[in-house]
Amino acid sequence: MSSSSSERTVVHVMRHGEVANPEGVLYGRLPGYHLSDLGRRMADRVAEHLAGRDIRHVVASPLERAQETAEPVAKAHGLEVATDARLIEAGNAFQGKEFGVGDGALRRPANWPLLRNPFRPSWGEPYAEQAVRMREALAGARDAARGHEAVAVSHQLPIWTLRGSVERRRLWHDPRKRQCTLASLTSFTFVADDLVAITYTEPALDLVPVHLRAGARPVKGARGYGA
């Protein structure tokens, strides 16, 4: 496809919907974690929000919750969901465990060395590596939808790391301050290959429990803990 200097492309990087997680664990990259009924409603709401947009490409992380979130958007535009492993959740040494301050995995001294460097971070995939793969995934979605729009479904930390990277902010941060609510859209607008704007929207905000909204303090044991 030829490229024009005025060609405009938008990539909506979407966070998946709420996950069924009755054990309240940090599920990370573990298989078998699917959207809850509420999470499916969130995905449908975003599909409705994007129904009138010029979506030509839908891609998702290989994890079930991301694939299931992408399906209604793809269906609304007569597309298949592509898979990009670069959109996957961040690796985390605490996945599969209950996680919290004063309880769960953090209560065990054997795990404390994993917390030695919060700036990297020492407990999981380095922020810098997340930024590289997410920027590559963003470029891939842009190229697949040249002159149109794409939706790429990923996970909270990789999305926030991507945004921090392109905005040239430090990548280490307070997780409570991430602007990346369930089923939100962080949209990147390009003219040719140049990024010209980033916008953030929450089409399903009224469906998101208050404790899971952007900036809220996570509640251990609540549905969606560890999203």
Coordinates of C-alpha atoms in Angstrom, one line a residue:
M1 CA 0.0 0.0 0.0
S2 CA 1.4 3.4 -1.0
S3 CA 2.0 5.9 1.8
S4 CA 1.0 9.6 1.5
S5 CA 2.6 12.4 3.6
S6 CA -0.8 13.4 4.8
E7 CA -2.1 9.9 5.4
R8 CA -3.9 9.7 8.8
T9 CA -4.0 6.4 10.8
V10 CA -5.4 5.8 14.3
V11 CA -4.5 2.9 16.5
H12 CA -6.8 2.4 19.5
V13 CA -4.9 0.4 22.1
M14 CA -7.6 -1.1 24.3
R15 CA -7.3 -2.7 27.7
H16 CA -9.3 -5.9 28.1
G17 CA -12.5 -6.1 30.1
E18 CA -13.1 -7.5 33.6
V19 CA -11.8 -11.0 34.2
A20 CA -13.4 -13.8 36.2
N21 CA -10.9 -14.2 39.1
P22 CA -12.7 -15.6 42.2
E23 CA -9.4 -16.6 43.8
G24 CA -8.1 -13.0 43.7
V25 CA -4.7 -13.9 42.3
L26 CA -2.3 -12.0 40.1
Y27 CA -3.0 -14.0 36.9
G28 CA -0.4 -12.4 34.7
R29 CA 0.3 -14.6 31.7
L30 CA -1.4 -17.7 33.1
P31 CA -3.9 -19.4 30.7
G32 CA -7.5 -20.0 31.6
Y33 CA -8.5 -16.6 32.7
H34 CA -11.5 -15.5 30.7
L35 CA -13.8 -12.4 30.8
S36 CA -16.5 -12.3 33.4
D37 CA -20.1 -11.6 32.3
L38 CA -19.4 -8.0 33.1
G39 CA -16.2 -8.0 31.1
R40 CA -18.2 -9.2 28.1
R41 CA -20.6 -6.4 28.5
M42 CA -17.7 -4.0 28.6
A43 CA -16.3 -5.5 25.4
D44 CA -19.7 -5.1 23.7
R45 CA -20.0 -1.5 24.9
V46 CA -16.7 -0.6 23.3
A47 CA -17.7 -2.4 20.1
E48 CA -20.8 -0.2 20.0
H49 CA -18.7 2.9 20.6
L50 CA -16.4 2.0 17.7
A51 CA -19.2 0.8 15.3
G52 CA -19.1 3.9 13.2
R53 CA -15.3 4.1 13.0
D54 CA -13.2 3.1 10.0
I55 CA -11.7 0.0 11.6
R56 CA -9.7 -2.2 9.2
H57 CA -7.6 -4.2 11.6
V58 CA -8.2 -5.8 15.0
V59 CA -5.4 -7.5 16.8
A60 CA -5.0 -8.8 20.4
S61 CA -2.6 -10.3 22.9
P62 CA -2.7 -14.2 22.8
L63 CA -4.2 -14.3 26.3
E64 CA -7.9 -15.4 26.4
R65 CA -9.2 -12.2 28.1
A66 CA -7.7 -10.0 25.3
Q67 CA -8.9 -12.3 22.5
E68 CA -12.4 -12.3 24.0
T69 CA -12.4 -8.5 24.3
A70 CA -11.4 -8.1 20.7
E71 CA -14.1 -10.4 19.3
P72 CA -17.1 -8.0 19.4
V73 CA -15.1 -5.2 17.8
A74 CA -13.9 -7.5 15.0
K75 CA -17.4 -8.9 14.4
A76 CA -18.9 -5.4 14.2
H77 CA -16.5 -4.7 11.3
G78 CA -16.6 -8.1 9.6
L79 CA -13.0 -8.8 10.6
E80 CA -11.0 -11.7 12.1
V81 CA -9.0 -11.1 15.3
A82 CA -5.3 -11.3 14.5
T83 CA -2.8 -12.2 17.3
D84 CA 0.4 -10.4 18.2
A85 CA 2.5 -11.9 21.1
R86 CA 4.1 -8.4 21.6
L87 CA 0.8 -7.2 23.1
I88 CA 0.9 -9.8 25.9
E89 CA 0.8 -9.0 29.6
A90 CA 4.0 -8.1 31.4
G91 CA 5.9 -11.0 32.9
N92 CA 5.7 -11.1 36.7
A93 CA 7.3 -13.4 39.2
F94 CA 4.2 -13.2 41.4
Q95 CA 1.7 -14.5 38.9
G96 CA -0.5 -17.2 40.3
K97 CA -0.1 -15.8 43.8
E98 CA -2.2 -13.6 46.1
F99 CA -0.5 -10.3 46.1
G100 CA -0.8 -7.4 48.6
V101 CA 1.1 -5.4 51.2
G102 CA 1.0 -7.3 54.5
D103 CA -0.6 -10.4 53.1
G104 CA -0.2 -12.9 50.3
A105 CA 3.1 -13.2 48.5
L106 CA 4.6 -10.0 50.0
R107 CA 4.3 -11.5 53.5
R108 CA 6.9 -14.2 52.8
P109 CA 10.5 -13.1 53.3
A110 CA 11.7 -15.4 50.5
N111 CA 9.9 -13.1 48.1
W112 CA 11.4 -9.8 49.4
P113 CA 14.6 -9.9 47.2
L114 CA 12.2 -9.6 44.2
L115 CA 11.4 -6.1 45.4
R116 CA 14.9 -4.8 45.5
N117 CA 14.7 -2.6 42.5
P118 CA 11.3 -1.0 41.7
F119 CA 12.7 1.1 38.9
R120 CA 13.5 -1.9 36.6
P121 CA 11.4 -3.7 38.1
S122 CA 13.2 -6.6 39.7
W123 CA 10.0 -8.7 40.1
G124 CA 9.2 -9.0 36.4
E125 CA 9.7 -8.0 32.8
P126 CA 11.8 -4.7 32.7
Y127 CA 9.8 -1.6 31.7
A128 CA 12.3 -0.9 28.9
E129 CA 11.7 -4.3 27.3
Q130 CA 7.9 -3.8 27.5
A131 CA 8.3 -0.4 25.9
V132 CA 10.2 -1.8 23.0
R133 CA 7.8 -4.6 22.2
M134 CA 4.7 -2.5 22.6
R135 CA 6.1 0.2 20.3
E136 CA 6.8 -2.5 17.7
A137 CA 3.3 -3.8 18.1
L138 CA 1.9 -0.3 17.8
A139 CA 3.8 0.3 14.6
G140 CA 2.7 -3.1 13.3
A141 CA -1.0 -2.2 13.8
R142 CA -0.4 1.2 12.2
D143 CA 1.1 -0.4 9.1
A144 CA -1.7 -2.9 8.9
A145 CA -4.4 -0.1 8.9
R146 CA -2.6 2.6 6.9
G147 CA -5.0 5.4 6.2
H148 CA -7.7 3.9 8.4
E149 CA -8.0 2.7 12.0
A150 CA -7.0 -0.3 14.0
V151 CA -7.8 -1.7 17.5
A152 CA -5.1 -3.5 19.4
V153 CA -6.2 -5.2 22.7
S154 CA -3.5 -5.5 25.4
H155 CA -3.1 -5.2 29.2
Q156 CA -2.9 -2.4 31.7
L157 CA 0.9 -2.3 32.5
P158 CA 2.1 -2.7 28.9
I159 CA -0.3 0.0 27.7
W160 CA 0.7 2.4 30.3
T161 CA 4.4 1.7 29.7
L162 CA 3.9 2.3 26.0
R163 CA 2.2 5.6 26.6
G164 CA 5.0 6.6 29.0
S165 CA 7.6 5.7 26.5
V166 CA 6.1 7.7 23.6
E167 CA 5.4 10.6 25.9
R168 CA 9.1 10.4 27.0
R169 CA 8.2 10.0 30.7
R170 CA 10.0 7.9 33.2
L171 CA 8.7 4.4 33.0
W172 CA 8.7 3.5 36.7
H173 CA 5.5 4.9 38.4
D174 CA 2.9 4.5 41.1
P175 CA 0.5 1.8 39.8
R176 CA -2.4 3.6 41.4
K177 CA -1.9 6.5 39.0
R178 CA -2.1 4.6 35.7
Q179 CA -4.7 6.1 33.4
C180 CA -5.8 2.8 31.9
T181 CA -9.2 1.6 33.2
L182 CA -10.7 -1.7 32.1
A183 CA -12.0 -1.5 28.5
S184 CA -10.4 1.9 28.0
L185 CA -9.0 3.2 24.7
T186 CA -5.6 4.9 24.5
S187 CA -5.7 6.1 20.9
F188 CA -2.6 7.0 18.9
T189 CA -3.0 9.2 15.8
F190 CA -0.4 9.2 13.1
V191 CA 0.2 11.3 10.0
A192 CA 2.3 8.9 7.8
D193 CA 4.7 7.5 10.4
D194 CA 4.7 10.5 12.7
L195 CA 2.7 10.3 16.0
V196 CA 0.7 13.6 16.3
A197 CA -1.8 12.9 19.1
I198 CA -2.6 10.6 22.0
T199 CA -6.2 10.6 23.4
Y200 CA -7.8 8.6 26.2
T201 CA -11.4 7.5 26.5
E202 CA -13.5 5.2 28.7
P203 CA -16.5 4.1 26.8
A204 CA -17.5 1.5 29.4
L205 CA -16.7 3.6 32.5
D206 CA -20.2 3.2 34.0
L207 CA -19.8 -0.6 34.0
V208 CA -16.4 -0.5 35.8
P209 CA -16.5 -1.0 39.6
V210 CA -15.3 2.1 41.4
H211 CA -12.3 0.3 43.0
L212 CA -11.1 -0.7 39.5
R213 CA -11.2 2.7 37.8
A214 CA -8.1 4.6 36.9
G215 CA -6.3 5.9 39.9
A216 CA -8.3 3.8 42.4
R217 CA -6.4 1.7 45.0
P218 CA -6.7 -2.0 44.2
V219 CA -8.8 -4.1 46.6
K220 CA -7.4 -7.6 47.4
G221 CA -9.9 -10.4 46.7
A222 CA -12.2 -8.2 44.6
R223 CA -13.2 -9.3 41.1
G224 CA -10.5 -8.3 38.7
Y225 CA -7.7 -8.2 41.2
G226 CA -4.4 -8.4 39.4
A227 CA -5.8 -7.3 36.1

